[in-house]
mmCIF file of C-alpha atoms and ligand atoms in Angstrom:
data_model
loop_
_atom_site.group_PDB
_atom_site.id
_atom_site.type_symbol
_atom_site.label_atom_id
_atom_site.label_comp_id
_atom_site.label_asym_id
_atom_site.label_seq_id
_atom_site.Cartn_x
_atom_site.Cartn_y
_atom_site.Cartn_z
ATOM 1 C CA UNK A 1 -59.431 -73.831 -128.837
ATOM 2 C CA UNK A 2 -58.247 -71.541 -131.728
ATOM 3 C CA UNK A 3 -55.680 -68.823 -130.623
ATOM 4 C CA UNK A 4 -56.097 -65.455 -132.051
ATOM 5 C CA UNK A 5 -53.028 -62.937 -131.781
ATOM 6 C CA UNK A 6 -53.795 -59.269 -131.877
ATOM 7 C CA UNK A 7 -50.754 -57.517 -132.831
ATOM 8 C CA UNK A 8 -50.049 -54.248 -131.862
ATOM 9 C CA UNK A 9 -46.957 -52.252 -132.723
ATOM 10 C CA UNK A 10 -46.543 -49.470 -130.552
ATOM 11 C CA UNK A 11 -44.237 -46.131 -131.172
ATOM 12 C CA UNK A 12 -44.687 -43.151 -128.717
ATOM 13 C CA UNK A 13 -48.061 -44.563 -127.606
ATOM 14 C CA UNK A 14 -48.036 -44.170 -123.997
ATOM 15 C CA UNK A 15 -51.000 -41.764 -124.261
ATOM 16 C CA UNK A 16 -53.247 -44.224 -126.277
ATOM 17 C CA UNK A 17 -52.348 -47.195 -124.797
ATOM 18 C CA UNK A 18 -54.923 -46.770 -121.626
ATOM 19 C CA UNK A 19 -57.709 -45.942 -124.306
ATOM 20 C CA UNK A 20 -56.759 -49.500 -126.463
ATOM 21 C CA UNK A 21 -56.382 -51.827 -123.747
ATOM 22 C CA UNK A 22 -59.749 -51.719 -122.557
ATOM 23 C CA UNK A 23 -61.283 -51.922 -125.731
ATOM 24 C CA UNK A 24 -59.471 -54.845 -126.424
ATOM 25 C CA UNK A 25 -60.450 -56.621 -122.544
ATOM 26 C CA UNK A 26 -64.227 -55.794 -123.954
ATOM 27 C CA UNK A 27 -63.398 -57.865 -127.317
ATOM 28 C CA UNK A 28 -62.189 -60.712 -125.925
ATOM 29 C CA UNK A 29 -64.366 -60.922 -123.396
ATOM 30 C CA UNK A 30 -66.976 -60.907 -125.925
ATOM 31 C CA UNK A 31 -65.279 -63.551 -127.377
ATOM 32 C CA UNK A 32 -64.551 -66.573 -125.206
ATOM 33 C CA UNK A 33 -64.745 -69.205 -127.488
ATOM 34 C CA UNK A 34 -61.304 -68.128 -128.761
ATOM 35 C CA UNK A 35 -57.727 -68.208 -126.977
ATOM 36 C CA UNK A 36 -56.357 -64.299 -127.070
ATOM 37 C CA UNK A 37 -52.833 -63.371 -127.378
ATOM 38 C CA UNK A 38 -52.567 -59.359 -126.992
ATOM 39 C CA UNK A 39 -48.747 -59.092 -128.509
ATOM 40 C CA UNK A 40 -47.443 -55.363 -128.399
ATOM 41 C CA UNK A 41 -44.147 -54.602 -130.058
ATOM 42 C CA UNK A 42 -42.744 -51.420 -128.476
ATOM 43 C CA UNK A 43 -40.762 -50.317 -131.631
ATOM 44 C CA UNK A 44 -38.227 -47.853 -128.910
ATOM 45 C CA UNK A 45 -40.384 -45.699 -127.971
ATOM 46 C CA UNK A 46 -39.159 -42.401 -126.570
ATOM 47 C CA UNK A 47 -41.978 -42.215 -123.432
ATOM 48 C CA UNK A 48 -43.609 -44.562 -120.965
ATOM 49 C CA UNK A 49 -45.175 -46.873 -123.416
ATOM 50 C CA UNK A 50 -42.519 -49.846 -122.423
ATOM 51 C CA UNK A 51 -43.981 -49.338 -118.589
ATOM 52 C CA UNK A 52 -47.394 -49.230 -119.349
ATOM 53 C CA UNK A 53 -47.028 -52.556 -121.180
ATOM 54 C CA UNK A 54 -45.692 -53.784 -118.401
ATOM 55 C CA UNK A 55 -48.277 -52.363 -116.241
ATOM 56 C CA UNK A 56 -50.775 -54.033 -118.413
ATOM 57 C CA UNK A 57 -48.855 -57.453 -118.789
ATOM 58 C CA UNK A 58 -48.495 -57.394 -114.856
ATOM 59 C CA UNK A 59 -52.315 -57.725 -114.682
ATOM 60 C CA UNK A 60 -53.463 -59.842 -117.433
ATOM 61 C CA UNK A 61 -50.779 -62.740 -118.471
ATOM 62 C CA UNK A 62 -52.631 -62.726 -122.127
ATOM 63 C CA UNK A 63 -49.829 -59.441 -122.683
ATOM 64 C CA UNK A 64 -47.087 -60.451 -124.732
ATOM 65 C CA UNK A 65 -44.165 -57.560 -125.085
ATOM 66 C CA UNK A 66 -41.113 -57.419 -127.606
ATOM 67 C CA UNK A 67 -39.429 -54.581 -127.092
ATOM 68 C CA UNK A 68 -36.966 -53.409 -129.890
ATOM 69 C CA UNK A 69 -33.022 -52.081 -129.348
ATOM 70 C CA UNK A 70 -34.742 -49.088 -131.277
ATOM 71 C CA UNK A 71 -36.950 -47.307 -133.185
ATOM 72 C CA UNK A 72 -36.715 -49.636 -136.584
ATOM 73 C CA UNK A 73 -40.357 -48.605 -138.087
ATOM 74 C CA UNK A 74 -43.434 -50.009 -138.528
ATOM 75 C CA UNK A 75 -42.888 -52.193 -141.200
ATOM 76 C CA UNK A 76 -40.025 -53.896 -139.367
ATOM 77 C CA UNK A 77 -42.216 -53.674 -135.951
ATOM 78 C CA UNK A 78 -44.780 -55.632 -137.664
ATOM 79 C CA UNK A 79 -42.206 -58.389 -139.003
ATOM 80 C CA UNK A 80 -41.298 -59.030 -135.160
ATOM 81 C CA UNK A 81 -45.203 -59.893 -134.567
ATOM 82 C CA UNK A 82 -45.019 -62.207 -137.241
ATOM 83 C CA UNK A 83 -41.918 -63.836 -135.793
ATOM 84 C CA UNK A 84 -43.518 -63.886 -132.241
ATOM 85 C CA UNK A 85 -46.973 -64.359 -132.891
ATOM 86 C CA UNK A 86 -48.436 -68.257 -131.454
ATOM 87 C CA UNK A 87 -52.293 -67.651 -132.749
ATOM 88 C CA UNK A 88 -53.685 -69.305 -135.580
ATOM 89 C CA UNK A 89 -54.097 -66.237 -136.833
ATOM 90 C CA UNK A 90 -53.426 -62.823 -135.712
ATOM 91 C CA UNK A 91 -54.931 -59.539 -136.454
ATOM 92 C CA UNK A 92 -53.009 -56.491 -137.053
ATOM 93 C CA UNK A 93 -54.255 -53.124 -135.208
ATOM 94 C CA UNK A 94 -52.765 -49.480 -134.447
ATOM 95 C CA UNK A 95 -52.296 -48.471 -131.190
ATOM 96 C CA UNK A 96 -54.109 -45.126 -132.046
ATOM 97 C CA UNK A 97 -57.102 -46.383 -132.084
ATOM 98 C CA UNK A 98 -58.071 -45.465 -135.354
ATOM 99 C CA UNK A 99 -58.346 -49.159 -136.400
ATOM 100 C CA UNK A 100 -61.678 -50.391 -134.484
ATOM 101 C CA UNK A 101 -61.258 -53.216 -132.899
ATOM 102 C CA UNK A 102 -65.225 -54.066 -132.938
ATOM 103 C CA UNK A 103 -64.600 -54.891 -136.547
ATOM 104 C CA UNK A 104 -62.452 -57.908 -135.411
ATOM 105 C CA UNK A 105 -65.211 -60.037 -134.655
ATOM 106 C CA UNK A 106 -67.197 -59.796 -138.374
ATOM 107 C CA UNK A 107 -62.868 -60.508 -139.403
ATOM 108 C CA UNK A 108 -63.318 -63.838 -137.321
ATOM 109 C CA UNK A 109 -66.490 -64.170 -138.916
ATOM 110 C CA UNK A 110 -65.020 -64.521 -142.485
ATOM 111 C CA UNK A 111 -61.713 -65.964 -141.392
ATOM 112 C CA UNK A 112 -64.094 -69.009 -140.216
ATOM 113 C CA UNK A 113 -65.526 -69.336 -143.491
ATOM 114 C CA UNK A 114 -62.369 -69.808 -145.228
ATOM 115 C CA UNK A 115 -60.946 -66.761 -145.713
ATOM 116 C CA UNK A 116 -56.889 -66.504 -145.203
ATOM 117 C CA UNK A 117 -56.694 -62.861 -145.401
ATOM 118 C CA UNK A 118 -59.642 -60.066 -144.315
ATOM 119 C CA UNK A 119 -58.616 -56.563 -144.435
ATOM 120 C CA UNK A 120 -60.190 -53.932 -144.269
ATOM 121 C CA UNK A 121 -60.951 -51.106 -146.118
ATOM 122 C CA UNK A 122 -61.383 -46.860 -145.494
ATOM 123 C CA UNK A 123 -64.681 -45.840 -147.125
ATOM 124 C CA UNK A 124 -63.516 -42.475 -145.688
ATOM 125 C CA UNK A 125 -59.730 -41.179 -144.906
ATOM 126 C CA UNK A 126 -60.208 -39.584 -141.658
ATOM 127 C CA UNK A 127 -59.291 -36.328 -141.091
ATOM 128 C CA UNK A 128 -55.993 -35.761 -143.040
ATOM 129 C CA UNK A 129 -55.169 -32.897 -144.711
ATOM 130 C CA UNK A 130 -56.231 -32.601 -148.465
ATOM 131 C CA UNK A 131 -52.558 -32.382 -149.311
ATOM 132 C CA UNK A 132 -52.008 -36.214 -147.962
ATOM 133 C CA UNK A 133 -55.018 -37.673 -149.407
ATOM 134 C CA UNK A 134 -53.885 -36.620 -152.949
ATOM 135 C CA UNK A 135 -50.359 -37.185 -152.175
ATOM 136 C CA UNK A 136 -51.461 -40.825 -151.476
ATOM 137 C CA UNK A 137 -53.850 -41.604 -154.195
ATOM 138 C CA UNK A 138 -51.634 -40.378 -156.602
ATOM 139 C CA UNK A 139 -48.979 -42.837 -155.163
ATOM 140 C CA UNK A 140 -51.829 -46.114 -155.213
ATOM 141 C CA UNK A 141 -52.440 -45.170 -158.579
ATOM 142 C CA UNK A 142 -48.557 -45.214 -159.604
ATOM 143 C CA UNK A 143 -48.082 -48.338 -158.080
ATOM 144 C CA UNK A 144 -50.766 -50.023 -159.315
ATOM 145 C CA UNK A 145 -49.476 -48.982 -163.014
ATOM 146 C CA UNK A 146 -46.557 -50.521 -162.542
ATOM 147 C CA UNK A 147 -46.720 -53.235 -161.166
ATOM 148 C CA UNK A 148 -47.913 -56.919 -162.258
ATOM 149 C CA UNK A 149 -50.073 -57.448 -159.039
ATOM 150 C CA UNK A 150 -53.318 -55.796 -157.512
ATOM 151 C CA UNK A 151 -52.433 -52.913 -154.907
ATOM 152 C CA UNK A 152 -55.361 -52.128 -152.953
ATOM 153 C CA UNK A 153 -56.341 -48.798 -152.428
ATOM 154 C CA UNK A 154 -57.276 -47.791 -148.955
ATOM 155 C CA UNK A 155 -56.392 -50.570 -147.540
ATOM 156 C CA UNK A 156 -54.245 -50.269 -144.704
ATOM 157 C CA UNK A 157 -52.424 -52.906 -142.093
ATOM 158 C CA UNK A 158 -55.849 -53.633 -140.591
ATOM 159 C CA UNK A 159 -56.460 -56.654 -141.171
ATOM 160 C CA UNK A 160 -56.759 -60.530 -140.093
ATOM 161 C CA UNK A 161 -53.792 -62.889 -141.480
ATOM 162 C CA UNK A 162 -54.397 -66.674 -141.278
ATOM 163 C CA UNK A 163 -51.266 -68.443 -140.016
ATOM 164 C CA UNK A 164 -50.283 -69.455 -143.488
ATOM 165 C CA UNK A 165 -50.143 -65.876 -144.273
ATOM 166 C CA UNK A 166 -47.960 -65.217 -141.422
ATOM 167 C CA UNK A 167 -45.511 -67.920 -142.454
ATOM 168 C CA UNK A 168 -45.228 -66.984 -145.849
ATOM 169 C CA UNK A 169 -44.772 -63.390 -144.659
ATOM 170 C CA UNK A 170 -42.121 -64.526 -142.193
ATOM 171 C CA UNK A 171 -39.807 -66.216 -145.055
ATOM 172 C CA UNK A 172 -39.871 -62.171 -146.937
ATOM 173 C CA UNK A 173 -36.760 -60.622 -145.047
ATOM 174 C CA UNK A 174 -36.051 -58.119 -147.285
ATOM 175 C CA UNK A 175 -34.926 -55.176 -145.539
ATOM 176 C CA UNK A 176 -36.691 -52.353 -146.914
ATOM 177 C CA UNK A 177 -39.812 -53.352 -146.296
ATOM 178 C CA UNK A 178 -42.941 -52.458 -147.797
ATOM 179 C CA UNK A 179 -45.528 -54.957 -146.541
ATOM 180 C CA UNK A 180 -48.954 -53.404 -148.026
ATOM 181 C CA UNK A 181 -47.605 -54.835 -151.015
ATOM 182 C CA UNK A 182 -46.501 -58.224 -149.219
ATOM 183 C CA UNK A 183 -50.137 -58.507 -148.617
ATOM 184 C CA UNK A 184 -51.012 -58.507 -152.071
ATOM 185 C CA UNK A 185 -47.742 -60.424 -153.273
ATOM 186 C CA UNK A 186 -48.819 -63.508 -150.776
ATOM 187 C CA UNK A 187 -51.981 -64.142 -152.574
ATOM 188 C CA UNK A 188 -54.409 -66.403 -150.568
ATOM 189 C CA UNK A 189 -57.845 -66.190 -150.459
ATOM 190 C CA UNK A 190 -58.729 -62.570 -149.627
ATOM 191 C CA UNK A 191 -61.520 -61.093 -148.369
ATOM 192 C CA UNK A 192 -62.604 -57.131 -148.153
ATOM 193 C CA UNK A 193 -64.715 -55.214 -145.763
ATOM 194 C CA UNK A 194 -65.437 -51.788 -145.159
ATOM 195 C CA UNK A 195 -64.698 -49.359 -142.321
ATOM 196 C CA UNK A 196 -65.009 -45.733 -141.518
ATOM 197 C CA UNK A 197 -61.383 -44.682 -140.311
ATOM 198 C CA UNK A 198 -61.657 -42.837 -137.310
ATOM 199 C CA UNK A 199 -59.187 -40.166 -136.475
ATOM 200 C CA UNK A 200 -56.060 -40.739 -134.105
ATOM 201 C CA UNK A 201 -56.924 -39.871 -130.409
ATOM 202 C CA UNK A 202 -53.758 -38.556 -129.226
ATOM 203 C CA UNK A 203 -51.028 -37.385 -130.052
ATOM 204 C CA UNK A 204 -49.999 -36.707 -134.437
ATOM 205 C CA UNK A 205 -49.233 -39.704 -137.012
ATOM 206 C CA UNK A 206 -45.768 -40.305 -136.393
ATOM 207 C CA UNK A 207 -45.100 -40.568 -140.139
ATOM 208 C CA UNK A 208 -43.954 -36.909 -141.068
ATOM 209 C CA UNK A 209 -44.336 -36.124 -145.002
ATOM 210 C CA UNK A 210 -40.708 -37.042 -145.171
ATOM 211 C CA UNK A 211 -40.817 -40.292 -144.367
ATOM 212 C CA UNK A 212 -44.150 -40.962 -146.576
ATOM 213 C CA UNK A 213 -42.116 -39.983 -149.466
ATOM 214 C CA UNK A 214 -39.715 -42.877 -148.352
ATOM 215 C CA UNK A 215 -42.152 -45.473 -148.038
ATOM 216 C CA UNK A 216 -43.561 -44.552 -151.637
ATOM 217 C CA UNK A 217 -40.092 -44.854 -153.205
ATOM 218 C CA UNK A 218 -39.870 -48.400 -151.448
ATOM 219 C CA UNK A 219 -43.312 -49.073 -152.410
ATOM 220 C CA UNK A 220 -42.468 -48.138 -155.779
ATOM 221 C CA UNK A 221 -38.936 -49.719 -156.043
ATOM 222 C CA UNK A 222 -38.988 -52.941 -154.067
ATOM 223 C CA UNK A 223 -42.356 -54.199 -156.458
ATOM 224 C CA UNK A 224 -41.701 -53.047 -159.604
ATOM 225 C CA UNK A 225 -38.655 -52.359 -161.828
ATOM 226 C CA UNK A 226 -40.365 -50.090 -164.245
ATOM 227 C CA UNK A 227 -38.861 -46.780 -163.123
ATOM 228 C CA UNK A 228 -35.674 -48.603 -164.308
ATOM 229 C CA UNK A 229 -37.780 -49.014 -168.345
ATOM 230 C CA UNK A 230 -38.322 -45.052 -167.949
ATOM 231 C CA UNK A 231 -35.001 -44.110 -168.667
ATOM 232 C CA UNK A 232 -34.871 -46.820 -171.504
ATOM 233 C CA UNK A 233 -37.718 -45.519 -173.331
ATOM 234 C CA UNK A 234 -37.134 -41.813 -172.514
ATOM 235 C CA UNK A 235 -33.264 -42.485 -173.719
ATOM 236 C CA UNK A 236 -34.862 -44.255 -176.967
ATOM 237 C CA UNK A 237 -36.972 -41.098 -178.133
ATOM 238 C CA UNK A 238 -34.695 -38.605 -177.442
ATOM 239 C CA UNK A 239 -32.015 -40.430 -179.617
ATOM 240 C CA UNK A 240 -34.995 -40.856 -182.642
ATOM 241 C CA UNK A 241 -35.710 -37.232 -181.635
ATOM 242 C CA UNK A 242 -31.586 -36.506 -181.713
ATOM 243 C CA UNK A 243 -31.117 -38.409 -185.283
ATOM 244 C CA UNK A 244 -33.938 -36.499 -186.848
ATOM 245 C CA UNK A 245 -32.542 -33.230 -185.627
ATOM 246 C CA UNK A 246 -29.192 -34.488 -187.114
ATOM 247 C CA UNK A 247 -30.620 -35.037 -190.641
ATOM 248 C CA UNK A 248 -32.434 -31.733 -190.447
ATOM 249 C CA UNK A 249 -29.114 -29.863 -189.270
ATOM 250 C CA UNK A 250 -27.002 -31.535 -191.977
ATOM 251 C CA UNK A 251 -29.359 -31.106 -195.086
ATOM 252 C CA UNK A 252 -29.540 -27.558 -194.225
ATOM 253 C CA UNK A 253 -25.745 -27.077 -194.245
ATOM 254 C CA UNK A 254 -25.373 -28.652 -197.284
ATOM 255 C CA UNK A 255 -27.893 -26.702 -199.469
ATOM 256 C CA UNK A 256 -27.830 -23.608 -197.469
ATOM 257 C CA UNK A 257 -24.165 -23.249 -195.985
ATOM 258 C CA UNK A 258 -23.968 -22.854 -192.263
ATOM 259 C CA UNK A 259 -24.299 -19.688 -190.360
ATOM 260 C CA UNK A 260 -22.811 -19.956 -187.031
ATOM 261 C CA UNK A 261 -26.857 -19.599 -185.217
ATOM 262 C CA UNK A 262 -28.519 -21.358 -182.390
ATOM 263 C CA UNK A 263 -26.566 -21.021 -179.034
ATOM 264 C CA UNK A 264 -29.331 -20.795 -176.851
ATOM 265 C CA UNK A 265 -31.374 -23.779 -178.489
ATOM 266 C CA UNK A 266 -27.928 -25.538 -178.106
ATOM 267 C CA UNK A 267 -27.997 -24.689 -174.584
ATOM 268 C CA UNK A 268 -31.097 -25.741 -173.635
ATOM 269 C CA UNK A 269 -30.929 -29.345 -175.402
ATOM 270 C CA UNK A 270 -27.299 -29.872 -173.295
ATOM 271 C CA UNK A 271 -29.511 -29.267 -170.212
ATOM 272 C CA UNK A 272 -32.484 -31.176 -170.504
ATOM 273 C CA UNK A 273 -30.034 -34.392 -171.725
ATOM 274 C CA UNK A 274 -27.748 -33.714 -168.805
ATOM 275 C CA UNK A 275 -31.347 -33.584 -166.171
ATOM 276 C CA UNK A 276 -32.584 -36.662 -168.182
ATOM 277 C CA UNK A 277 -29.228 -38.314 -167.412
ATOM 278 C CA UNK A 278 -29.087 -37.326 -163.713
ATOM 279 C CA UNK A 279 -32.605 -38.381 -163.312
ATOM 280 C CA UNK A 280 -31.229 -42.283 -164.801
ATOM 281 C CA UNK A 281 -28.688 -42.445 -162.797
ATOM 282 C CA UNK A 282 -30.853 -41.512 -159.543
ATOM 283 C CA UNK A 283 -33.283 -44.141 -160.436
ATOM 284 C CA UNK A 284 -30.449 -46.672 -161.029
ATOM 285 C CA UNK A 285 -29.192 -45.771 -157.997
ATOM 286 C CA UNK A 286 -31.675 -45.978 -155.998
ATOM 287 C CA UNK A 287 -32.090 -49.481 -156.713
ATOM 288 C CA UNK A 288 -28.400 -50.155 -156.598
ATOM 289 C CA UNK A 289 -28.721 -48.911 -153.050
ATOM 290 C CA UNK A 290 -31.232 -51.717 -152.443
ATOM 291 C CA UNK A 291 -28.892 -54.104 -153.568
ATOM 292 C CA UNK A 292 -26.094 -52.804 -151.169
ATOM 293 C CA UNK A 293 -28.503 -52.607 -148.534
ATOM 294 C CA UNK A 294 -29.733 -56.497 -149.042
ATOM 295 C CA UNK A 295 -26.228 -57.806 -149.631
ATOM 296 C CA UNK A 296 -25.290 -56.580 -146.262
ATOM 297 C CA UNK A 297 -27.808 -59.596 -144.577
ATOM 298 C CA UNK A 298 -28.176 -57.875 -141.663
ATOM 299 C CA UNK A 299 -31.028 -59.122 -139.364
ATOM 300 C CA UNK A 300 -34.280 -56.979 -139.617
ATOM 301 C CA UNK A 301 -34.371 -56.368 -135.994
ATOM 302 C CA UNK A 302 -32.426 -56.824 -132.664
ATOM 303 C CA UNK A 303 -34.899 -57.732 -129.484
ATOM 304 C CA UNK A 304 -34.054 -55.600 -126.268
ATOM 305 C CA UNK A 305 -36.439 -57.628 -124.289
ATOM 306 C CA UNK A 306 -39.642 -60.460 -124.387
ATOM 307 C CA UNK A 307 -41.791 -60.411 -121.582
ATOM 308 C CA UNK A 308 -39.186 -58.370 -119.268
ATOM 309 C CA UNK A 309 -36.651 -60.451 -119.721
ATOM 310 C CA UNK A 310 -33.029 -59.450 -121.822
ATOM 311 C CA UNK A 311 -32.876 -61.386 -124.788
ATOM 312 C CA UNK A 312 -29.146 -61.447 -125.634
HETATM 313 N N1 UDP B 1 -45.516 -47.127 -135.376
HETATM 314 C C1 UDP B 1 -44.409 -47.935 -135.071
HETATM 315 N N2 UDP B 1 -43.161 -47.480 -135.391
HETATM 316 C C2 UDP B 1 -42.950 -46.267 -136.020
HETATM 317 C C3 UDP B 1 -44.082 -45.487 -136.346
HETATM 318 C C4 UDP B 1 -45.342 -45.952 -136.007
HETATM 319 O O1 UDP B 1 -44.546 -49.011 -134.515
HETATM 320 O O2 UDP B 1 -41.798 -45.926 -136.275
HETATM 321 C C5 UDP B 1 -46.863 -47.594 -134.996
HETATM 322 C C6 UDP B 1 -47.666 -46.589 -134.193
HETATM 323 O O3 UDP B 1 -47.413 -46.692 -132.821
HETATM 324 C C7 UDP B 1 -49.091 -46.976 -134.541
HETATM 325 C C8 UDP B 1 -48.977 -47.503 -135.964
HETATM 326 O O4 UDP B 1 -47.599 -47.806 -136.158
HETATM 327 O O5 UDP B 1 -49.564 -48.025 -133.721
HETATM 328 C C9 UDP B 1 -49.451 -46.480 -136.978
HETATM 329 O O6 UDP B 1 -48.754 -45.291 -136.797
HETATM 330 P P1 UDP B 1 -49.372 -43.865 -137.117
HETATM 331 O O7 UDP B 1 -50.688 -43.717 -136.441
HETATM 332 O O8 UDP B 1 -48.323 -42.879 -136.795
HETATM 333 O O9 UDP B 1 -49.561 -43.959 -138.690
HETATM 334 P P2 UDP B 1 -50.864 -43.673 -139.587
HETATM 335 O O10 UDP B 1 -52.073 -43.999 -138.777
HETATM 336 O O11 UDP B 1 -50.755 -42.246 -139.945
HETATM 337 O O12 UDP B 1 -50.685 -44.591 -140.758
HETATM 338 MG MG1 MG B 2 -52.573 -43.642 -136.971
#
């Protein structure tokens, strides 16, 4: 019998939690023909979430728990189910709810046809503010500029991974993670369907606009080095722009003499160089900072606990 993992990473969830579970008893009920694995990753939550898990494992021995030293993220918590997951394939779903899991079974559907990766895909956003929806167009459409791979718009972590996925997703440590674009980068055979995104039941998105500015800059830096070509080609203009100035300024001076003139023009050129400067070396070190961070080969995560018991 095939084994299907459902993968759950769980932050501050304690609330939704009693709303997922059942919904997920209902799938798999629905679905005997397949072996379930319900794998939660309690990413440190702050509240009860680690005891309701247990609550939950207590009763139904299809409950798999990692439980983190911390709060590391979501892109880290979903590395761990990667690394823990035993199904042949494993489907990746909030804890809010907001990912239906009655969409799992048309995933199945296409994952038995051949498929290696089904995601899915928002026809609408949910309610978010206007201010996030632009916000996060405007960063798909960045990233899809610069980078040499498809980035799906709208498509979120939802979404079924055959186990060849998940092993070539394991061998990516890279620290920073940024595994929407993993998705893509893995290839495979992929296939799309569509969803309406509900809204979260309880509690806000954890992700404050703060920290969605972070993920864009990894988004943006770990696939694509052409933040780094800016400053080439800005530098490269401005010194074309600087040597016609030059030939302008010294013609003049030689047929017309040179009237001390032109402070606040020189003024305003020194600043705009010295922000176009500071703005290089922030992108450069932004990346160097990557670099740092990689060299360091930390591991991505440190278990607490699996299944209850200390993992040392
Ligand atoms: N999450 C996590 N660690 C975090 C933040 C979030 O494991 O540091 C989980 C969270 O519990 C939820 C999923 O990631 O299951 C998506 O989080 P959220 O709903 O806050 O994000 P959004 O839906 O806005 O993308
Ligand atoms: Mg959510």
């Amino acid at each position: 019998m095939k084994k299907i993992t459902i993968l759950v990473p769980c932050y501050n969830e304690e609330m939704n939690l009693p709303l997922l579970y059942p919904e997920l008893v209902k799938l798999m009920d629905e679905n005997r023909a397949y072996e379930w694995e319900l794998l939660f990753v309690n990413d440190g939550s702050h509240d009860g979430t680690l005891e309701r898990l247990y609550e939950m494992r207590h009763q139904d021995p299809r409950v798999n728990i990692v439980s983190l030293s911390r709060n590391f993220g979501k892109e880290v918590a979903m590395l761990v189910g990667f690394d823990y997951a035993k199904g042949d394939c494993m489907v990746i779903v909030d804890a809010d709810l907001q990912d239906p899991p009655s969409l799992i079974p048309e995933m199945i559907h296409w994952w038995e046809q051949g498929y290696d990766d089904v995601y899915a895909k928002r026809k609408s956003r949910g309610k978010e503010s206007w201010l996030r929806k632009r916000l996060s167009l405007m960063f798909y459409r960045m990233l899809q500029q610069s980078s040499r791979f498809d980035m799906l718009k709208n498509v979120g972590d939802f979404r079924l991974l055959d186990r060849r996925c998940i092993n070539a997703l394991r061998r990516m440590r890279e620290s920073e993670r940024y595994t929407k674009g993993m998705f893509s980068w893995i290839g495979f055979k992929k296939k799309e369907i569509e969803f309406d995104r509900g809204n979260r039941q309880v509690g806000k998105s954890s992700w404050s606009y703060r920290q969605l500015f972070s993920l864009a800059i990894d988004g943006i830096t770990s696939f694509s080095s052409a933040p780094l070509r800016i400053s080439t080609i800005a530098g490269f203009f401005i010194s074309m722009l600087a040597f016609i100035y030059m030939m302008v300024v010294f013609v003049r001076a030689l047929f017309w003499g040179n009237p001390v003139q032109g402070y606040p023009s020189l003024l305003v050129f020194i600043l705009f160089l010295g922000g176009i400067q500071l703005l290089s070396i922030g992108i450069i070190g932004e990346y160097i900072g990557r670099i740092y961070n990689e060299s360091k080969h930390r591991p991505d995560y440190i278990v607490d606990e699996y299944n209850e018991e200390k993992v040392s």
